[in-house]
Coordinates of C-alpha atoms in Angstrom, one line a residue:
X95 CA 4.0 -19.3 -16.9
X96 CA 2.3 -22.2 -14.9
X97 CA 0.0 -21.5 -12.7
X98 CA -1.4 -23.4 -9.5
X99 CA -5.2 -24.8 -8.0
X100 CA -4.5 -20.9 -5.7
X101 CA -3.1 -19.0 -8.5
X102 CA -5.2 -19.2 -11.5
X103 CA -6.6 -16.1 -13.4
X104 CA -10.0 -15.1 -12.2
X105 CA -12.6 -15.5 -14.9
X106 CA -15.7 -13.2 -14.7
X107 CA -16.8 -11.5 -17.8
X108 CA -14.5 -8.6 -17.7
X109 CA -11.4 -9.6 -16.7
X110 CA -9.9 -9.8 -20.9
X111 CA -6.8 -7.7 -19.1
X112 CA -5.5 -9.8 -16.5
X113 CA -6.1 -12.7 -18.7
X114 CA -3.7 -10.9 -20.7
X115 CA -1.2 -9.9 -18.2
X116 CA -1.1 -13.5 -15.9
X117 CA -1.5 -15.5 -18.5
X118 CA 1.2 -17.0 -21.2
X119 CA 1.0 -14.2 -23.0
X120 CA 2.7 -11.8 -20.3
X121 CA 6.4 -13.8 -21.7
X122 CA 5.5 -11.7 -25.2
X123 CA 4.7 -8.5 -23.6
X124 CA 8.0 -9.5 -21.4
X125 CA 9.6 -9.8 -25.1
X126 CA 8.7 -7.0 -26.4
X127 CA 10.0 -5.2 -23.5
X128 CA 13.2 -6.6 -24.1
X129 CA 13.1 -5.9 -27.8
X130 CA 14.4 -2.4 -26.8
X131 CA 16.3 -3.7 -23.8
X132 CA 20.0 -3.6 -23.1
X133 CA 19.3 -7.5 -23.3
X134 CA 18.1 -8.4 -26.6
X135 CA 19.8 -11.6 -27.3
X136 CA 18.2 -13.0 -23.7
X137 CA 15.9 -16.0 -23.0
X138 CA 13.0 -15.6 -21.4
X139 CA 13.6 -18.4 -18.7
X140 CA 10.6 -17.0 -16.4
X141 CA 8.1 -14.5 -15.9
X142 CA 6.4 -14.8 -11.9
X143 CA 3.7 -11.6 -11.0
X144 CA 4.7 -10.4 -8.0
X145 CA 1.7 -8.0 -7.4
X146 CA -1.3 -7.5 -9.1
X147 CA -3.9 -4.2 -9.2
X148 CA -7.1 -4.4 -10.7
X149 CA -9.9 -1.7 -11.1
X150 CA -13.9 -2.5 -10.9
X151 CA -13.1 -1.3 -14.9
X152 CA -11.5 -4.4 -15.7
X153 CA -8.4 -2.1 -15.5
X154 CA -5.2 -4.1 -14.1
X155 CA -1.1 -3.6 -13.5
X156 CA 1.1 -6.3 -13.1
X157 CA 4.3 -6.2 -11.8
X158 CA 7.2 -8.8 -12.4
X159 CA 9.7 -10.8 -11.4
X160 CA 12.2 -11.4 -14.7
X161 CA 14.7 -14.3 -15.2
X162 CA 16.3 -13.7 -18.1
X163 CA 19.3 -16.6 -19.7
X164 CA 22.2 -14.6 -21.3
X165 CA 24.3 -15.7 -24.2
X166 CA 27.2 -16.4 -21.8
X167 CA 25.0 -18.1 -19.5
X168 CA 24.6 -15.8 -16.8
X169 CA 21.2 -15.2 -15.3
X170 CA 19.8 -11.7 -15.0
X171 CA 17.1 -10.6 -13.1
X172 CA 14.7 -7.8 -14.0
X173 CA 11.4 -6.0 -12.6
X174 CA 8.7 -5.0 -15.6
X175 CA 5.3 -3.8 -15.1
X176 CA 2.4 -3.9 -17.5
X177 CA -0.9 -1.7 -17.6
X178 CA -3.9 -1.5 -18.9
X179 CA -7.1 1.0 -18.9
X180 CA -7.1 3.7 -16.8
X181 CA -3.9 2.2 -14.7
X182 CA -1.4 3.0 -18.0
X183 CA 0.1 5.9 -17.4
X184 CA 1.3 8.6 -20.0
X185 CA 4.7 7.9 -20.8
X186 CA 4.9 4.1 -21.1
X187 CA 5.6 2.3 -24.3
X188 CA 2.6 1.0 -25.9
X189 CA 1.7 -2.7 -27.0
X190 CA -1.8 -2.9 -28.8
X191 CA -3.6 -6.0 -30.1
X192 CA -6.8 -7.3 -30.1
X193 CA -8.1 -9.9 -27.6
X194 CA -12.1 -11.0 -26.8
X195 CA -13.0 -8.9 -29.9
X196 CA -12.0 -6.0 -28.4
X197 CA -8.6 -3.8 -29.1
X198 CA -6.0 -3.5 -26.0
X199 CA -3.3 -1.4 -25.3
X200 CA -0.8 -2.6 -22.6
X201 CA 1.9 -0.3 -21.7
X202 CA 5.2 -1.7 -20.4
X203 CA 8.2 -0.2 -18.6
X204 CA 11.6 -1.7 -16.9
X205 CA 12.1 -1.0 -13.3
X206 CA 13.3 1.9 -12.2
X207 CA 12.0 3.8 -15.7
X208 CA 8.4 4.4 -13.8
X209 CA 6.7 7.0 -16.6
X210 CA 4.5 8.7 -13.6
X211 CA 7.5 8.0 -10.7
X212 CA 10.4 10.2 -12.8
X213 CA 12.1 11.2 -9.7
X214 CA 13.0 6.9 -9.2
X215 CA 16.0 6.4 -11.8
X216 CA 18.3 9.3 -9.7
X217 CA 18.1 7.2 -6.4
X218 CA 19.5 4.5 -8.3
X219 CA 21.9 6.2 -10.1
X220 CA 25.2 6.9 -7.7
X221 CA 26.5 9.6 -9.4
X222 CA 22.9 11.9 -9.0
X223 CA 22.4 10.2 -5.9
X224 CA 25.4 11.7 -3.9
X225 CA 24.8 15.1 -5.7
X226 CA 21.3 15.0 -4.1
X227 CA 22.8 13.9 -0.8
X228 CA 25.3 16.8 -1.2
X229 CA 22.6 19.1 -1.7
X230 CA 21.1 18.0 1.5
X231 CA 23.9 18.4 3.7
X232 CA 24.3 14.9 4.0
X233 CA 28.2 13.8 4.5
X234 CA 29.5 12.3 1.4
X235 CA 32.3 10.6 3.3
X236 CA 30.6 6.9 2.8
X237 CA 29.2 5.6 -0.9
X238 CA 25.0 5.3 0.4
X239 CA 23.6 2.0 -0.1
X240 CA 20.0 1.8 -1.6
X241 CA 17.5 -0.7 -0.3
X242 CA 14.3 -0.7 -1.2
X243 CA 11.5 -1.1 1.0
X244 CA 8.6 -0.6 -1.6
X245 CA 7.1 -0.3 -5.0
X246 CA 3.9 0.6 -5.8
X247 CA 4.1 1.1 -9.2
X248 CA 3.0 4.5 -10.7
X249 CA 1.8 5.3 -7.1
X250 CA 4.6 5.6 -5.3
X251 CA 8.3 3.9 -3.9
X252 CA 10.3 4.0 -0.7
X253 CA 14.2 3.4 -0.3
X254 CA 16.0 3.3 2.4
X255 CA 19.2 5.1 2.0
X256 CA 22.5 4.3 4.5
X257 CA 25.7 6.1 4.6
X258 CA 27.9 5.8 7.0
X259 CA 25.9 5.6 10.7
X260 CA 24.0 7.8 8.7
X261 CA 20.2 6.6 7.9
X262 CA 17.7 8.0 5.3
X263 CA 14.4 7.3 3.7
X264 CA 13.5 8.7 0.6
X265 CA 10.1 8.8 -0.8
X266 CA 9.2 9.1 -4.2
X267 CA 5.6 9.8 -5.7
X268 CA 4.0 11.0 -8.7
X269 CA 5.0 15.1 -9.1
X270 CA 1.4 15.9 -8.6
X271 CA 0.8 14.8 -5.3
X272 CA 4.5 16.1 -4.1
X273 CA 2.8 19.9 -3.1
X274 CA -0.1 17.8 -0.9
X275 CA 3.2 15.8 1.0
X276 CA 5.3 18.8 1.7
X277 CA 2.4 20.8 3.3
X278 CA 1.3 18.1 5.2
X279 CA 4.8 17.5 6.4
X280 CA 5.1 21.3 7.3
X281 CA 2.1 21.5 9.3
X282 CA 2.7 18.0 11.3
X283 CA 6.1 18.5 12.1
X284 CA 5.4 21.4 14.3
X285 CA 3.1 19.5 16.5
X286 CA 3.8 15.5 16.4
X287 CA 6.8 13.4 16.0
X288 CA 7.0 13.0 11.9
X289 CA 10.1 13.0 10.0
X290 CA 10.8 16.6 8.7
X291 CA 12.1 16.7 4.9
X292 CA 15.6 17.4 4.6
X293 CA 14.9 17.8 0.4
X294 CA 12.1 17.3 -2.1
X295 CA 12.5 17.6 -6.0
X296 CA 9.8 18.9 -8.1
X297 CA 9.8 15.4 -9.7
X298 CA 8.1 13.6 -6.7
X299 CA 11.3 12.9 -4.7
X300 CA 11.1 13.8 -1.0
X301 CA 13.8 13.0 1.1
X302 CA 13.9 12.5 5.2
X303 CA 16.2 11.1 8.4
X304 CA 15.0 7.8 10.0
X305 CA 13.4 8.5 13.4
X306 CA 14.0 6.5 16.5
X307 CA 11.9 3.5 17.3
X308 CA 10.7 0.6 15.2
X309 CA 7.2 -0.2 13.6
X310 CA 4.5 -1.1 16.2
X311 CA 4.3 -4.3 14.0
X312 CA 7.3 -5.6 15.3
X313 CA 7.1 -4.8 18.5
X314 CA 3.8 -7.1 18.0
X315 CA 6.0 -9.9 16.6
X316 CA 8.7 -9.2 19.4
X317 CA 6.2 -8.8 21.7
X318 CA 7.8 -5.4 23.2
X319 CA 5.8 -2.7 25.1
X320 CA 3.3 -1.5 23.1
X321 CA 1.2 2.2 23.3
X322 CA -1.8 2.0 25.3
X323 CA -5.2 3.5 24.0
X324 CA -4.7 7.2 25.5
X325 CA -1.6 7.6 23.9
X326 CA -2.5 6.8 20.9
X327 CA -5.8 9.1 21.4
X328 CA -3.0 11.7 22.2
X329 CA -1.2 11.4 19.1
X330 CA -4.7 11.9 16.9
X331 CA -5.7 14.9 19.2
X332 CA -2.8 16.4 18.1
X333 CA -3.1 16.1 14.7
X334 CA -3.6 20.0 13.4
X335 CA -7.0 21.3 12.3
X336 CA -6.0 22.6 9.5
X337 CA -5.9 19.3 8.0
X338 CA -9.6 19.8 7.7
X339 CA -9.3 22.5 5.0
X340 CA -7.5 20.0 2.9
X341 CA -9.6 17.7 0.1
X342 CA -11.1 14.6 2.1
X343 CA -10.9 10.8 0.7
X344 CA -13.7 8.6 -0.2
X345 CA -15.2 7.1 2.3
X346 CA -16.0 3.8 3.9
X347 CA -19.7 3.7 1.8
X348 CA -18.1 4.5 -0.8
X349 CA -14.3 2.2 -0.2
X350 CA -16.7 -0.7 0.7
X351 CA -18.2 -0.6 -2.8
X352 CA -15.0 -0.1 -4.7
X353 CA -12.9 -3.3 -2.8
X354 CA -16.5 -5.4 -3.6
X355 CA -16.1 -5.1 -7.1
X356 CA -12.8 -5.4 -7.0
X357 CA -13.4 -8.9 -5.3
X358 CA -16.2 -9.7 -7.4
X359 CA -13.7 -9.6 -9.9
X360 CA -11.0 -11.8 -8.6
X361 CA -12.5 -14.1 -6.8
X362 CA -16.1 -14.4 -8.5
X363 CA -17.5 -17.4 -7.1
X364 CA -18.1 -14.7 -4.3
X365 CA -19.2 -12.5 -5.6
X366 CA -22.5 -12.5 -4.5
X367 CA -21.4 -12.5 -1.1
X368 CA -19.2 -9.6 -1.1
X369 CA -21.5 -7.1 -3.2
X370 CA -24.2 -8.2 -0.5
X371 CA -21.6 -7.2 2.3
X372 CA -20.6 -3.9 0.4
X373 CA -24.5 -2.9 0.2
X374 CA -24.6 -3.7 4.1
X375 CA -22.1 -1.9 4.5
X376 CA -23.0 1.1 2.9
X377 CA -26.4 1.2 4.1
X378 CA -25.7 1.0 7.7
X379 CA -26.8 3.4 10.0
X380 CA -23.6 4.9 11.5
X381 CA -24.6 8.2 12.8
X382 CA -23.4 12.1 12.6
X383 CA -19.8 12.7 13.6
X384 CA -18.1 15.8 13.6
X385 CA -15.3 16.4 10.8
X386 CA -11.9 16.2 12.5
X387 CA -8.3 16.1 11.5
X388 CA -7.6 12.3 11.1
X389 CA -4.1 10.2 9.5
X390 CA -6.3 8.6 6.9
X391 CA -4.4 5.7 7.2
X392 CA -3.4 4.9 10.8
X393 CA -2.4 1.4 11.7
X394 CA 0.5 -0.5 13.9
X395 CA 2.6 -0.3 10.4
X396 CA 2.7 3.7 10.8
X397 CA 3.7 3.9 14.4
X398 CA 7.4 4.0 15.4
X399 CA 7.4 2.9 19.1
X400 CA 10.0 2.7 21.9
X401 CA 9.5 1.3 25.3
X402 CA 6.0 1.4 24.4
X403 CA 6.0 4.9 24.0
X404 CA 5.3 6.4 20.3
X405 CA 8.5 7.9 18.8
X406 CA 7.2 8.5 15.2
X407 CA 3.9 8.9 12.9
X408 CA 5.0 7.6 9.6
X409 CA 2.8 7.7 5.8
X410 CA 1.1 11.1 6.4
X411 CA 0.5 11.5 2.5
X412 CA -3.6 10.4 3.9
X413 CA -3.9 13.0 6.7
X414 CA -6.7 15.4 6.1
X415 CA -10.6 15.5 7.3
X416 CA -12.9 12.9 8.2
X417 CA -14.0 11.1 11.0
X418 CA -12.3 10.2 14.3
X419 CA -14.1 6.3 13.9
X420 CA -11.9 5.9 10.5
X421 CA -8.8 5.9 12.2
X422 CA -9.6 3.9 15.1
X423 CA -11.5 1.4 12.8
X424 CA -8.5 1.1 10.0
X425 CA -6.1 0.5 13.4
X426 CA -8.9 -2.5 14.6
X427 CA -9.3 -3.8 11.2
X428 CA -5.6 -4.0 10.3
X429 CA -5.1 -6.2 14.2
X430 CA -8.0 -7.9 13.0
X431 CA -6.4 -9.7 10.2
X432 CA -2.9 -9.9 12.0
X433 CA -4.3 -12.6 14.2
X434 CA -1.2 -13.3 16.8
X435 CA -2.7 -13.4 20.5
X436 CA -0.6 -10.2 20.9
X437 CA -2.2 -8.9 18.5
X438 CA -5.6 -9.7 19.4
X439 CA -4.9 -8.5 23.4
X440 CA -3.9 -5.2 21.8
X441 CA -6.5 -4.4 19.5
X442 CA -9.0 -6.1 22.9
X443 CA -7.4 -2.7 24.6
X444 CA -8.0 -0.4 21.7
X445 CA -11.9 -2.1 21.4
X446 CA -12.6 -1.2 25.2
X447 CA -11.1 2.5 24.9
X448 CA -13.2 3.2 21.8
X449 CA -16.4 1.6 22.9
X450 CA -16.5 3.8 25.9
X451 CA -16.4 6.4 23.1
X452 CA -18.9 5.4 20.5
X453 CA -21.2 3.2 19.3
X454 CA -20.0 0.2 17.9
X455 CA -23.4 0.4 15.6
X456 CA -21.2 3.5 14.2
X457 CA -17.5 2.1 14.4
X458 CA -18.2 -2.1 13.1
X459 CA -19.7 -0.8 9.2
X460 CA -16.2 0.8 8.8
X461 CA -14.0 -1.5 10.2
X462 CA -15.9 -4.2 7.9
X463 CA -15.2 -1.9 5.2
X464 CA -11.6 -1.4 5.9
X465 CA -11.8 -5.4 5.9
X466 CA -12.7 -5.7 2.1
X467 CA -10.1 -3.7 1.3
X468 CA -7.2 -6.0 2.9
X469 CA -9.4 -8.6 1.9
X470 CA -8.3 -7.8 -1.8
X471 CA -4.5 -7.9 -0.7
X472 CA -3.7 -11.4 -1.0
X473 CA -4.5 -11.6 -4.7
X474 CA -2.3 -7.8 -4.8
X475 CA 0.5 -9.4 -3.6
X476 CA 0.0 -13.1 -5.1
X477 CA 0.9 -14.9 -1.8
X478 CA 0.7 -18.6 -2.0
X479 CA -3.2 -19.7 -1.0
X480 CA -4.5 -16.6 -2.0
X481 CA -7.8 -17.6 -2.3
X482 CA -8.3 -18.9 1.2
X483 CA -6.8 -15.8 2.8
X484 CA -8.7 -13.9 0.9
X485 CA -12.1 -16.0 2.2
X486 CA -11.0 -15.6 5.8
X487 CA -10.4 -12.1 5.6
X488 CA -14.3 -11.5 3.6
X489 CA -15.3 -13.8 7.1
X490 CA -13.5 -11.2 9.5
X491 CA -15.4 -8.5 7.5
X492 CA -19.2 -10.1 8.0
X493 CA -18.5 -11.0 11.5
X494 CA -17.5 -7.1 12.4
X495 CA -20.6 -6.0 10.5
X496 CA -22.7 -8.4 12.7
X497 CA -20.8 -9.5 15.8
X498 CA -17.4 -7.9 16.5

């Protein structure tokens, strides 16, 4: 693989793994894949990371992008992953070696074989995938087409699913959390507009109908009618308390910390700088707030609008307690990085309705904290100029702490 002056490995001390993983090495690990591949007479003609995890650990998943030369000379394309640490999950085949005189262990699947997503292969199978349609009522008059809209791998994967007029999304995550996602779909449904599951599988597979509407995001880049402040207040005062009774997710002391050693990792040369902002973070004053049910992940990306009006709530997999501030500050954070003037007169509205609210003493520590944590998705995702975007958004993050 070549790399790029915005796409080289990150150095620090214990980064051994994604040395491994980004560096030329990955094509062997790709090989060895391959080795018990349907293509094992195929050349290697490129191996390109498409996203990248990493753990403060030294942990790290890669996913990528395959081109494989076949003896007829056809070009294939495959999606691997490798993982390391904590991040390999049972299941995978294992590659172990020794690197920085210390042994490794990489384990390596082809997409869709996820070891901790086993619900995946059926979607993309046509013969299970219209039995599970069948067994959902859904009319088996059209052959579905399969799109999908996400991988996240060993976390979780959305498809989109069309037959017909017809329009589905299926969700798949690991088997473990799929009890936590069919509660929380149960309780919502009764009270807000979330999609209710038409089928789930005890192998992490839940299945739903679209909802009308499309994503506040592009309404942003349409620049349609957008929800004002009350409404969205609406749609988080209806959220049910009995979210409260369910576990409750780090928070944004602890968040802050994790994404700062997380960037201290990948982009080292500031990492003095971002473990600085983590520990300003997490020793900010921010007050006593009541628990309350709260989305746990609520931004323009979950909201299904129409007409400006909110016609869906999408990703409710995060709803449980915390703190009313968390949502409104993930929702200001996330407009924060977007950065079109639409954007910015939105999240000006928000700002003015939640201000009247709280303090921002309480409210700008979290949204700074949110901030590390998109600040790590440029190097996720392995956009071009990485490293810059990943600066700017660190520079949203101190200017919230200190002067939003």
């Amino acid at each position: 693989m070549h790399s790029g002056a915005n796409d080289r490995v990150p150095t620090p001390s214990r980064t051994s793994d994604l040395h491994l993983l980004l560096g030329s090495s990955a094509r062997e690990l790709v090989a060895a894949v391959l080795g018990a591949s349907p293509f094992p007479a195929a050349e290697v003609r490129s191996v390109r990371p498409m996203s990248v995890t990493v753990q403060p650990s030294g942990a790290a998943l890669v996913r990528y992008a395959v081109e494989l030369g076949m003896p007829d000379a056809t070009v294939v394309r495959e999606t691997l992953v490798a993982a390391t640490g904590s991040l390999l999950p049972r299941g995978a085949a294992v590659v172990e070696g020794d690197i920085d005189a210390r042994q490794i262990a990489v384990g390596l699947w082809r997409w869709p074989n996820d070891p901790a997503l086993p619900a995946l292969p059926r979607l993309l199978d046509p013969h299970r995938l219209r039995s599970l349609l069948a067994s959902a009522d859904v009319s088996g008059e059209h052959p579905p087409i399969v799109r999908v809209l996400s991988y996240r791998p060993t976390r979780r994967a959305v498809l989109e699913i069309t037959t017909g007029e017809q329009r589905l999304f299926a969700k798949v995550v690991t088997p473990s959390q799929l009890p936590g996602l069919r509660d929380r779909h149960d309780l919502l449904v009764q009270c807000l507009p979330v999609p209710r599951l038409l089928i789930t599988t005890d192998d992490g597979l839940a299945l739903m109908p679209a909802l009308p509407g499309s994503s506040a995001r592009t309404a942003l880049r349409l620049r349609d009618p957008l929800p004002g402040p009350a409404m969205l207040e609406d749609v988080l005062d209806r959220l049910p308390a009995a979210l409260t009774g369910l576990p409750r997710r780090s928070d944004h002391r602890r968040s802050a910390h994790h994404y700062g050693a997380v960037l201290a990792m990948t982009v080292p040369e500031e990492g003095h700088r971002v473990t600085t902002l983590a520990d300003a973070i997490a020793d900010a004053d921010v007050g006593e707030h009541p628990i309350v049910p709260t989305h746990g992940d609520f931004y323009e990306h979950q909201l299904l609008t129409s007409g400006g009006q909110v016609t869906g709530l999408l990703d409710i997999d995060t709803a449980g307690p915390g703190h009313r501030l968390d949502d409104w500050a993930n929702l200001l954070a996330h407009l924060s990085v977007t950065g079109t003037p639409q954007a910015r007169r939105w999240r000006s509205e928000i700002l003015w309705h939640v201000r009247d609210r709280f303090r921002m003493d309480d409210l700008c520590p979290r949204v700074a904290s949110t901030l590390l944590g998109l600040a790590t998705g440029p190097f996720r995702t392995q956009r071009a100029g990485w490293r810059e975007r990943t600066r700017q958004r660190i520079d949203l993050a101190e200017h919230w702490l200190t002067s939003p």
